[in-house]
C-alpha cells in the first residue's frame, strides 16, 4: 500500500520554527512517522508554505504512518479539525492513463553535471587540482540558479518522466507589443524572431511559484549542505502511465531527503473524476 499524508504545522511554536528552517531536521521528523528502521523505506515529502500562517507538510509513504509526534510538537494537538490526514494513494494511481490531464505541483532541485565549474568552490578547486591525465575528476553537480534555467531543466525532462506539458492556452501578443515576462514562463524573445521553426520557444502550461536557497550544516559540525529549489505548478498530460507512476512513487530529481521530488496531482475542472 501507499499513503499520502497532509499535516498542518503551527508556525508559532518553537519546534515548528526549527523544523521549518532546517530541511534536515524536518527530514528527521518525517522519518519518525513510519515504523521500522530509518532505511526500511524511502519517503518523499514536501513543505508547502504558500500561506506562511498555515504551512502544510505532505508525505508519501509505503507503510501507514503515525504523525502524532509532529502534531503534538509542531501543530495544534487540542484544536478542532483534521491535523494529520492520511489517504490511500491507490484511487489516484488507478486514474493514471495515457492522455489523462492533471493539475500538478512539484518542488525540485534543478541541477546539471559539469567537469569544469566556472567559479569553483574551495572544495571543487581541491578536487580539480588533484586530478591527473590518468585519473579524471568526477563531474560536479551544479545548481541551476535562474528561473529560466530551472524551467528549461524541467521542460527538457518531462518526457523521460512519462508526461508532457501542454502548450499554454493564451493568445499571442499584438504586433509590436511584448508584455513583461512572468517568472517561470517561457517569454517570447525581445529580439527579432529567428525564422527557423526549432528556434521559436513555445509557452507551456507551467510556472515557477517559489524559489529558495537552503544551507545548513550536517549534525551541527559536519560539512555544509547547500542546494536550490524551485516549485513548479501547472498542467500535465500523461504520456507513459508506467513511467509516470514510477516517478509519482519514486520522486523526481536529487535532494529527495530534503523535501524535493514529490509530484502531487489534482483533478482539473470538468475532467473525469473531478
PDB file of C-alpha atoms in Angstrom:
ATOM      1  CA  UNK A   1       0.000   0.000   0.000  1.00  0.00           C
ATOM      2  CA  UNK A   2       0.988   3.635  -0.451  1.00  0.00           C
ATOM      3  CA  UNK A   3      -0.293   6.585   1.561  1.00  0.00           C
ATOM      4  CA  UNK A   4      -0.287  10.342   1.022  1.00  0.00           C
ATOM      5  CA  UNK A   5      -0.418  12.423   4.211  1.00  0.00           C
ATOM      6  CA  UNK A   6      -1.083  16.089   4.832  1.00  0.00           C
ATOM      7  CA  UNK A   7      -0.020  17.526   8.199  1.00  0.00           C
ATOM      8  CA  UNK A   8      -0.889  21.008   9.457  1.00  0.00           C
ATOM      9  CA  UNK A   9       2.005  22.949  11.000  1.00  0.00           C
ATOM     10  CA  UNK A  10       1.638  25.722  13.597  1.00  0.00           C
ATOM     11  CA  UNK A  11       4.441  28.169  12.659  1.00  0.00           C
ATOM     12  CA  UNK A  12       4.309  29.990  16.015  1.00  0.00           C
ATOM     13  CA  UNK A  13       5.637  27.081  18.079  1.00  0.00           C
ATOM     14  CA  UNK A  14       9.353  26.805  18.863  1.00  0.00           C
ATOM     15  CA  UNK A  15       9.692  23.284  17.426  1.00  0.00           C
ATOM     16  CA  UNK A  16       7.867  24.362  14.277  1.00  0.00           C
ATOM     17  CA  UNK A  17      10.327  27.187  13.675  1.00  0.00           C
ATOM     18  CA  UNK A  18      13.205  24.728  13.975  1.00  0.00           C
ATOM     19  CA  UNK A  19      11.630  22.305  11.519  1.00  0.00           C
ATOM     20  CA  UNK A  20      10.586  24.985   9.030  1.00  0.00           C
ATOM     21  CA  UNK A  21      14.069  26.490   8.896  1.00  0.00           C
ATOM     22  CA  UNK A  22      16.084  23.265   8.532  1.00  0.00           C
ATOM     23  CA  UNK A  23      15.252  20.610   5.873  1.00  0.00           C
ATOM     24  CA  UNK A  24      17.482  18.086   7.656  1.00  0.00           C
ATOM     25  CA  UNK A  25      15.554  18.499  10.924  1.00  0.00           C
ATOM     26  CA  UNK A  26      12.236  18.167   9.100  1.00  0.00           C
ATOM     27  CA  UNK A  27      13.525  15.047   7.340  1.00  0.00           C
ATOM     28  CA  UNK A  28      14.248  13.516  10.756  1.00  0.00           C
ATOM     29  CA  UNK A  29      10.734  14.313  11.964  1.00  0.00           C
ATOM     30  CA  UNK A  30       9.243  12.766   8.817  1.00  0.00           C
ATOM     31  CA  UNK A  31      11.289   9.593   9.215  1.00  0.00           C
ATOM     32  CA  UNK A  32       9.961   9.276  12.767  1.00  0.00           C
ATOM     33  CA  UNK A  33       6.447   8.811  11.412  1.00  0.00           C
ATOM     34  CA  UNK A  34       6.933   5.322   9.981  1.00  0.00           C
ATOM     35  CA  UNK A  35       7.711   2.099  11.844  1.00  0.00           C
ATOM     36  CA  UNK A  36      10.898   0.138  11.342  1.00  0.00           C
ATOM     37  CA  UNK A  37      14.477   1.163  10.681  1.00  0.00           C
ATOM     38  CA  UNK A  38      15.293   4.529   9.116  1.00  0.00           C
ATOM     39  CA  UNK A  39      16.393   2.844   5.875  1.00  0.00           C
ATOM     40  CA  UNK A  40      13.386   0.497   5.688  1.00  0.00           C
ATOM     41  CA  UNK A  41      11.700   2.680   3.075  1.00  0.00           C
ATOM     42  CA  UNK A  42      12.438   5.851   1.159  1.00  0.00           C
ATOM     43  CA  UNK A  43       9.941   8.605   1.849  1.00  0.00           C
ATOM     44  CA  UNK A  44       9.030  11.584  -0.279  1.00  0.00           C
ATOM     45  CA  UNK A  45       7.939  14.814   1.352  1.00  0.00           C
ATOM     46  CA  UNK A  46       7.323  18.457   0.571  1.00  0.00           C
ATOM     47  CA  UNK A  47       6.644  21.546   2.657  1.00  0.00           C
ATOM     48  CA  UNK A  48       4.027  23.876   1.162  1.00  0.00           C
ATOM     49  CA  UNK A  49       4.184  27.311   2.769  1.00  0.00           C
ATOM     50  CA  UNK A  50       2.096  29.375   0.342  1.00  0.00           C
ATOM     51  CA  UNK A  51       0.323  30.700   3.406  1.00  0.00           C
ATOM     52  CA  UNK A  52       3.103  31.267   5.989  1.00  0.00           C
ATOM     53  CA  UNK A  53       0.473  31.239   8.749  1.00  0.00           C
ATOM     54  CA  UNK A  54      -0.797  27.776   7.753  1.00  0.00           C
ATOM     55  CA  UNK A  55       2.026  25.709   6.207  1.00  0.00           C
ATOM     56  CA  UNK A  56       1.297  22.092   5.287  1.00  0.00           C
ATOM     57  CA  UNK A  57       3.623  19.113   5.149  1.00  0.00           C
ATOM     58  CA  UNK A  58       2.896  16.436   2.505  1.00  0.00           C
ATOM     59  CA  UNK A  59       4.454  12.971   2.831  1.00  0.00           C
ATOM     60  CA  UNK A  60       4.269   9.881   0.604  1.00  0.00           C
ATOM     61  CA  UNK A  61       4.921   6.578   2.417  1.00  0.00           C
ATOM     62  CA  UNK A  62       4.753   2.878   1.575  1.00  0.00           C
ATOM     63  CA  UNK A  63       3.629   1.930   5.101  1.00  0.00           C
ATOM     64  CA  UNK A  64       0.822   3.543   7.099  1.00  0.00           C
ATOM     65  CA  UNK A  65       2.336   6.401   9.137  1.00  0.00           C
ATOM     66  CA  UNK A  66       1.591   7.959  12.516  1.00  0.00           C
ATOM     67  CA  UNK A  67       2.171  11.728  12.760  1.00  0.00           C
ATOM     68  CA  UNK A  68       1.216  12.143  16.416  1.00  0.00           C
ATOM     69  CA  UNK A  69       4.689  13.385  17.341  1.00  0.00           C
ATOM     70  CA  UNK A  70       4.635  16.175  14.733  1.00  0.00           C
ATOM     71  CA  UNK A  71       1.107  17.264  15.667  1.00  0.00           C
ATOM     72  CA  UNK A  72       1.977  17.328  19.380  1.00  0.00           C
ATOM     73  CA  UNK A  73       5.271  19.176  18.940  1.00  0.00           C
ATOM     74  CA  UNK A  74       4.579  21.420  15.944  1.00  0.00           C
ATOM     75  CA  UNK A  75       0.835  21.504  15.346  1.00  0.00           C
ATOM     76  CA  UNK A  76      -2.441  22.186  17.161  1.00  0.00           C
ATOM     77  CA  UNK A  77      -2.929  18.977  19.196  1.00  0.00           C
ATOM     78  CA  UNK A  78      -6.001  20.195  21.116  1.00  0.00           C
ATOM     79  CA  UNK A  79      -7.710  22.248  18.403  1.00  0.00           C
ATOM     80  CA  UNK A  80     -10.639  21.211  16.230  1.00  0.00           C
ATOM     81  CA  UNK A  81     -10.093  19.846  12.739  1.00  0.00           C
ATOM     82  CA  UNK A  82      -8.133  17.139  10.983  1.00  0.00           C
ATOM     83  CA  UNK A  83      -4.491  17.809  11.858  1.00  0.00           C
ATOM     84  CA  UNK A  84      -2.948  14.856  10.014  1.00  0.00           C
ATOM     85  CA  UNK A  85      -4.932  13.445   7.106  1.00  0.00           C
ATOM     86  CA  UNK A  86      -3.717  10.085   5.771  1.00  0.00           C
ATOM     87  CA  UNK A  87      -5.213   8.854   2.497  1.00  0.00           C
ATOM     88  CA  UNK A  88      -4.814   5.672   0.469  1.00  0.00           C
ATOM     89  CA  UNK A  89      -2.926   6.544  -2.726  1.00  0.00           C
ATOM     90  CA  UNK A  90      -4.398   3.700  -4.787  1.00  0.00           C
ATOM     91  CA  UNK A  91      -7.523   5.564  -6.028  1.00  0.00           C
ATOM     92  CA  UNK A  92      -5.344   8.241  -7.609  1.00  0.00           C
ATOM     93  CA  UNK A  93      -2.953   5.717  -9.154  1.00  0.00           C
ATOM     94  CA  UNK A  94      -5.971   3.943 -10.686  1.00  0.00           C
ATOM     95  CA  UNK A  95      -6.780   7.140 -12.626  1.00  0.00           C
ATOM     96  CA  UNK A  96      -3.402   7.264 -14.401  1.00  0.00           C
ATOM     97  CA  UNK A  97      -3.971   6.639 -18.121  1.00  0.00           C
ATOM     98  CA  UNK A  98      -2.475   7.820 -21.409  1.00  0.00           C
ATOM     99  CA  UNK A  99      -3.784  11.257 -22.318  1.00  0.00           C
ATOM    100  CA  UNK A 100      -5.254  11.998 -18.890  1.00  0.00           C
ATOM    101  CA  UNK A 101      -4.551  15.552 -17.702  1.00  0.00           C
ATOM    102  CA  UNK A 102      -3.986  16.786 -14.151  1.00  0.00           C
ATOM    103  CA  UNK A 103      -3.016  19.940 -12.348  1.00  0.00           C
ATOM    104  CA  UNK A 104       0.327  19.350 -10.636  1.00  0.00           C
ATOM    105  CA  UNK A 105       2.819  20.736  -8.141  1.00  0.00           C
ATOM    106  CA  UNK A 106       6.470  19.767  -7.736  1.00  0.00           C
ATOM    107  CA  UNK A 107       9.319  21.167  -5.659  1.00  0.00           C
ATOM    108  CA  UNK A 108      12.587  20.026  -7.217  1.00  0.00           C
ATOM    109  CA  UNK A 109      16.326  20.676  -7.113  1.00  0.00           C
ATOM    110  CA  UNK A 110      17.275  21.514 -10.739  1.00  0.00           C
ATOM    111  CA  UNK A 111      20.931  20.629 -11.305  1.00  0.00           C
ATOM    112  CA  UNK A 112      23.444  19.980 -14.050  1.00  0.00           C
ATOM    113  CA  UNK A 113      26.656  17.979 -14.155  1.00  0.00           C
ATOM    114  CA  UNK A 114      29.852  19.757 -15.139  1.00  0.00           C
ATOM    115  CA  UNK A 115      33.504  18.703 -15.167  1.00  0.00           C
ATOM    116  CA  UNK A 116      34.721  22.322 -15.093  1.00  0.00           C
ATOM    117  CA  UNK A 117      32.785  24.753 -12.859  1.00  0.00           C
ATOM    118  CA  UNK A 118      33.125  28.403 -13.940  1.00  0.00           C
ATOM    119  CA  UNK A 119      33.621  29.582 -10.356  1.00  0.00           C
ATOM    120  CA  UNK A 120      34.721  26.504  -8.377  1.00  0.00           C
ATOM    121  CA  UNK A 121      34.440  26.489  -4.607  1.00  0.00           C
ATOM    122  CA  UNK A 122      37.468  25.702  -2.442  1.00  0.00           C
ATOM    123  CA  UNK A 123      36.433  22.047  -2.258  1.00  0.00           C
ATOM    124  CA  UNK A 124      35.877  21.812  -6.004  1.00  0.00           C
ATOM    125  CA  UNK A 125      39.208  23.520  -6.707  1.00  0.00           C
ATOM    126  CA  UNK A 126      40.963  20.996  -4.445  1.00  0.00           C
ATOM    127  CA  UNK A 127      39.431  18.109  -6.387  1.00  0.00           C
ATOM    128  CA  UNK A 128      40.335  19.675  -9.717  1.00  0.00           C
ATOM    129  CA  UNK A 129      43.949  20.222  -8.635  1.00  0.00           C
ATOM    130  CA  UNK A 130      44.204  16.593  -7.565  1.00  0.00           C
ATOM    131  CA  UNK A 131      43.087  15.248 -10.956  1.00  0.00           C
ATOM    132  CA  UNK A 132      45.585  13.792 -13.422  1.00  0.00           C
ATOM    133  CA  UNK A 133      45.610  12.635 -17.044  1.00  0.00           C
ATOM    134  CA  UNK A 134      45.119   9.051 -15.883  1.00  0.00           C
ATOM    135  CA  UNK A 135      42.512   9.810 -13.240  1.00  0.00           C
ATOM    136  CA  UNK A 136      39.974  12.411 -14.255  1.00  0.00           C
ATOM    137  CA  UNK A 137      37.859  14.031 -11.576  1.00  0.00           C
ATOM    138  CA  UNK A 138      34.215  13.004 -11.488  1.00  0.00           C
ATOM    139  CA  UNK A 139      31.751  15.658 -12.691  1.00  0.00           C
ATOM    140  CA  UNK A 140      30.345  18.174 -10.230  1.00  0.00           C
ATOM    141  CA  UNK A 141      26.639  18.560  -9.555  1.00  0.00           C
ATOM    142  CA  UNK A 142      25.889  22.266 -10.001  1.00  0.00           C
ATOM    143  CA  UNK A 143      22.629  24.060  -9.282  1.00  0.00           C
ATOM    144  CA  UNK A 144      20.609  25.938 -11.863  1.00  0.00           C
ATOM    145  CA  UNK A 145      20.129  29.296 -10.141  1.00  0.00           C
ATOM    146  CA  UNK A 146      17.977  31.328 -12.517  1.00  0.00           C
ATOM    147  CA  UNK A 147      14.263  30.827 -13.115  1.00  0.00           C
ATOM    148  CA  UNK A 148      14.843  30.466 -16.869  1.00  0.00           C
ATOM    149  CA  UNK A 149      17.449  27.723 -16.393  1.00  0.00           C
ATOM    150  CA  UNK A 150      15.300  25.917 -13.823  1.00  0.00           C
ATOM    151  CA  UNK A 151      12.286  25.960 -16.114  1.00  0.00           C
ATOM    152  CA  UNK A 152      14.390  24.746 -19.035  1.00  0.00           C
ATOM    153  CA  UNK A 153      15.694  21.888 -16.845  1.00  0.00           C
ATOM    154  CA  UNK A 154      12.118  20.871 -16.061  1.00  0.00           C
ATOM    155  CA  UNK A 155      10.709  21.053 -19.589  1.00  0.00           C
ATOM    156  CA  UNK A 156      13.589  19.098 -21.131  1.00  0.00           C
ATOM    157  CA  UNK A 157      12.941  16.141 -18.814  1.00  0.00           C
ATOM    158  CA  UNK A 158       9.168  15.734 -18.714  1.00  0.00           C
ATOM    159  CA  UNK A 159       9.036  13.052 -21.418  1.00  0.00           C
ATOM    160  CA  UNK A 160      11.549  10.862 -19.600  1.00  0.00           C
ATOM    161  CA  UNK A 161       9.285  11.221 -16.543  1.00  0.00           C
ATOM    162  CA  UNK A 162       6.298   9.925 -18.519  1.00  0.00           C
ATOM    163  CA  UNK A 163       4.352  13.125 -19.169  1.00  0.00           C
ATOM    164  CA  UNK A 164       4.221  16.268 -21.299  1.00  0.00           C
ATOM    165  CA  UNK A 165       3.226  19.842 -20.515  1.00  0.00           C
ATOM    166  CA  UNK A 166       0.641  21.174 -22.996  1.00  0.00           C
ATOM    167  CA  UNK A 167       1.027  24.496 -24.762  1.00  0.00           C
ATOM    168  CA  UNK A 168      -0.311  27.488 -22.867  1.00  0.00           C
ATOM    169  CA  UNK A 169      -3.901  28.407 -23.680  1.00  0.00           C
ATOM    170  CA  UNK A 170      -3.181  32.084 -24.367  1.00  0.00           C
ATOM    171  CA  UNK A 171      -3.425  34.320 -27.397  1.00  0.00           C
ATOM    172  CA  UNK A 172      -0.207  35.660 -28.995  1.00  0.00           C
ATOM    173  CA  UNK A 173       0.618  39.320 -28.210  1.00  0.00           C
ATOM    174  CA  UNK A 174      -0.369  42.042 -30.659  1.00  0.00           C
ATOM    175  CA  UNK A 175       2.210  43.041 -33.292  1.00  0.00           C
ATOM    176  CA  UNK A 176       4.987  45.155 -31.782  1.00  0.00           C
ATOM    177  CA  UNK A 177       3.888  44.506 -28.208  1.00  0.00           C
ATOM    178  CA  UNK A 178       5.726  42.168 -25.848  1.00  0.00           C
ATOM    179  CA  UNK A 179       4.438  42.027 -22.264  1.00  0.00           C
ATOM    180  CA  UNK A 180       6.976  41.773 -19.414  1.00  0.00           C
ATOM    181  CA  UNK A 181       7.955  38.144 -18.729  1.00  0.00           C
ATOM    182  CA  UNK A 182       6.214  36.336 -15.910  1.00  0.00           C
ATOM    183  CA  UNK A 183       8.638  34.456 -13.694  1.00  0.00           C
ATOM    184  CA  UNK A 184       8.538  30.817 -14.675  1.00  0.00           C
ATOM    185  CA  UNK A 185       7.018  31.190 -18.153  1.00  0.00           C
ATOM    186  CA  UNK A 186       8.923  30.952 -21.381  1.00  0.00           C
ATOM    187  CA  UNK A 187       8.730  34.572 -22.554  1.00  0.00           C
ATOM    188  CA  UNK A 188       8.937  35.420 -26.276  1.00  0.00           C
ATOM    189  CA  UNK A 189      12.330  36.829 -27.294  1.00  0.00           C
ATOM    190  CA  UNK A 190      12.753  40.595 -27.309  1.00  0.00           C
ATOM    191  CA  UNK A 191      14.978  40.463 -30.382  1.00  0.00           C
ATOM    192  CA  UNK A 192      13.873  39.796 -33.949  1.00  0.00           C
ATOM    193  CA  UNK A 193      12.466  36.234 -34.012  1.00  0.00           C
ATOM    194  CA  UNK A 194      14.566  33.554 -35.650  1.00  0.00           C
ATOM    195  CA  UNK A 195      12.743  32.189 -38.750  1.00  0.00           C
ATOM    196  CA  UNK A 196      13.883  28.637 -38.021  1.00  0.00           C
ATOM    197  CA  UNK A 197      10.982  26.599 -36.553  1.00  0.00           C
ATOM    198  CA  UNK A 198      13.187  24.910 -33.973  1.00  0.00           C
ATOM    199  CA  UNK A 199      14.393  28.263 -32.630  1.00  0.00           C
ATOM    200  CA  UNK A 200      10.965  29.528 -31.532  1.00  0.00           C
ATOM    201  CA  UNK A 201      10.071  28.861 -27.878  1.00  0.00           C
ATOM    202  CA  UNK A 202       6.530  27.741 -27.113  1.00  0.00           C
ATOM    203  CA  UNK A 203       4.882  28.831 -23.885  1.00  0.00           C
ATOM    204  CA  UNK A 204       3.778  25.877 -21.773  1.00  0.00           C
ATOM    205  CA  UNK A 205       1.220  25.402 -19.008  1.00  0.00           C
ATOM    206  CA  UNK A 206       3.755  25.628 -16.190  1.00  0.00           C
ATOM    207  CA  UNK A 207       5.179  28.349 -13.989  1.00  0.00           C
ATOM    208  CA  UNK A 208       7.576  28.655 -11.086  1.00  0.00           C
ATOM    209  CA  UNK A 209       5.729  29.811  -7.979  1.00  0.00           C
ATOM    210  CA  UNK A 210       8.582  29.723  -5.464  1.00  0.00           C
ATOM    211  CA  UNK A 211      12.395  29.627  -5.466  1.00  0.00           C
ATOM    212  CA  UNK A 212      14.673  29.147  -2.456  1.00  0.00           C
ATOM    213  CA  UNK A 213      18.289  28.611  -1.427  1.00  0.00           C
ATOM    214  CA  UNK A 214      18.822  26.225   1.500  1.00  0.00           C
ATOM    215  CA  UNK A 215      22.023  25.925   3.509  1.00  0.00           C
ATOM    216  CA  UNK A 216      22.732  24.048   6.727  1.00  0.00           C
ATOM    217  CA  UNK A 217      25.486  22.107   8.486  1.00  0.00           C
ATOM    218  CA  UNK A 218      25.082  18.373   8.990  1.00  0.00           C
ATOM    219  CA  UNK A 219      24.978  17.317  12.644  1.00  0.00           C
ATOM    220  CA  UNK A 220      25.909  20.855  13.658  1.00  0.00           C
ATOM    221  CA  UNK A 221      29.579  20.301  12.854  1.00  0.00           C
ATOM    222  CA  UNK A 222      29.731  18.333   9.591  1.00  0.00           C
ATOM    223  CA  UNK A 223      30.022  19.594   6.024  1.00  0.00           C
ATOM    224  CA  UNK A 224      27.732  22.396   4.879  1.00  0.00           C
ATOM    225  CA  UNK A 225      24.921  21.360   2.545  1.00  0.00           C
ATOM    226  CA  UNK A 226      23.673  23.995   0.091  1.00  0.00           C
ATOM    227  CA  UNK A 227      21.053  23.496  -2.603  1.00  0.00           C
ATOM    228  CA  UNK A 228      18.488  25.497  -4.595  1.00  0.00           C
ATOM    229  CA  UNK A 229      14.846  24.591  -5.075  1.00  0.00           C
ATOM    230  CA  UNK A 230      12.102  25.639  -7.467  1.00  0.00           C
ATOM    231  CA  UNK A 231       8.399  24.896  -7.123  1.00  0.00           C
ATOM    232  CA  UNK A 232       6.645  24.172 -10.425  1.00  0.00           C
ATOM    233  CA  UNK A 233       2.887  24.326 -10.909  1.00  0.00           C
ATOM    234  CA  UNK A 234       0.781  23.797 -13.986  1.00  0.00           C
ATOM    235  CA  UNK A 235      -0.994  21.230 -16.139  1.00  0.00           C
ATOM    236  CA  UNK A 236       0.406  17.949 -17.402  1.00  0.00           C
ATOM    237  CA  UNK A 237      -0.709  15.189 -19.758  1.00  0.00           C
ATOM    238  CA  UNK A 238       0.210  11.557 -19.089  1.00  0.00           C
ATOM    239  CA  UNK A 239       2.251  10.055 -21.936  1.00  0.00           C
ATOM    240  CA  UNK A 240       3.528   6.780 -20.444  1.00  0.00           C
ATOM    241  CA  UNK A 241       1.447   5.545 -17.466  1.00  0.00           C
ATOM    242  CA  UNK A 242       4.067   3.073 -16.212  1.00  0.00           C
ATOM    243  CA  UNK A 243       6.942   5.557 -16.265  1.00  0.00           C
ATOM    244  CA  UNK A 244       4.743   8.295 -14.837  1.00  0.00           C
ATOM    245  CA  UNK A 245       3.551   6.080 -11.971  1.00  0.00           C
ATOM    246  CA  UNK A 246       7.170   5.180 -11.193  1.00  0.00           C
ATOM    247  CA  UNK A 247       8.014   8.901 -10.898  1.00  0.00           C
ATOM    248  CA  UNK A 248       4.995   9.515  -8.664  1.00  0.00           C
ATOM    249  CA  UNK A 249       6.186   6.790  -6.305  1.00  0.00           C
ATOM    250  CA  UNK A 250       9.958   7.264  -6.666  1.00  0.00           C
ATOM    251  CA  UNK A 251      10.235  11.031  -6.940  1.00  0.00           C
ATOM    252  CA  UNK A 252      11.900  13.423  -9.377  1.00  0.00           C
ATOM    253  CA  UNK A 253      15.434  14.800  -9.255  1.00  0.00           C
ATOM    254  CA  UNK A 254      18.005  14.902  -6.408  1.00  0.00           C
ATOM    255  CA  UNK A 255      17.749  16.041  -2.745  1.00  0.00           C
ATOM    256  CA  UNK A 256      14.712  13.880  -2.001  1.00  0.00           C
ATOM    257  CA  UNK A 257      15.749  13.588   1.647  1.00  0.00           C
ATOM    258  CA  UNK A 258      15.464  17.371   1.934  1.00  0.00           C
ATOM    259  CA  UNK A 259      11.944  17.866   0.620  1.00  0.00           C
ATOM    260  CA  UNK A 260      12.403  17.629  -3.152  1.00  0.00           C
ATOM    261  CA  UNK A 261      10.889  15.301  -5.739  1.00  0.00           C
ATOM    262  CA  UNK A 262       7.303  14.757  -4.554  1.00  0.00           C
ATOM    263  CA  UNK A 263       4.951  15.306  -7.512  1.00  0.00           C
ATOM    264  CA  UNK A 264       1.342  15.760  -6.417  1.00  0.00           C
ATOM    265  CA  UNK A 265      -1.738  15.853  -8.651  1.00  0.00           C
ATOM    266  CA  UNK A 266      -5.195  17.363  -8.576  1.00  0.00           C
ATOM    267  CA  UNK A 267      -8.119  16.875 -10.977  1.00  0.00           C
ATOM    268  CA  UNK A 268      -8.780  19.634 -13.485  1.00  0.00           C
ATOM    269  CA  UNK A 269     -12.227  21.283 -13.525  1.00  0.00           C
ATOM    270  CA  UNK A 270     -14.534  19.305 -15.765  1.00  0.00           C
ATOM    271  CA  UNK A 271     -12.170  16.332 -16.045  1.00  0.00           C
ATOM    272  CA  UNK A 272     -13.124  12.727 -15.362  1.00  0.00           C
ATOM    273  CA  UNK A 273     -13.350  12.078 -11.654  1.00  0.00           C
ATOM    274  CA  UNK A 274     -13.171  15.761 -10.617  1.00  0.00           C
TER     275      UNK A 274
END
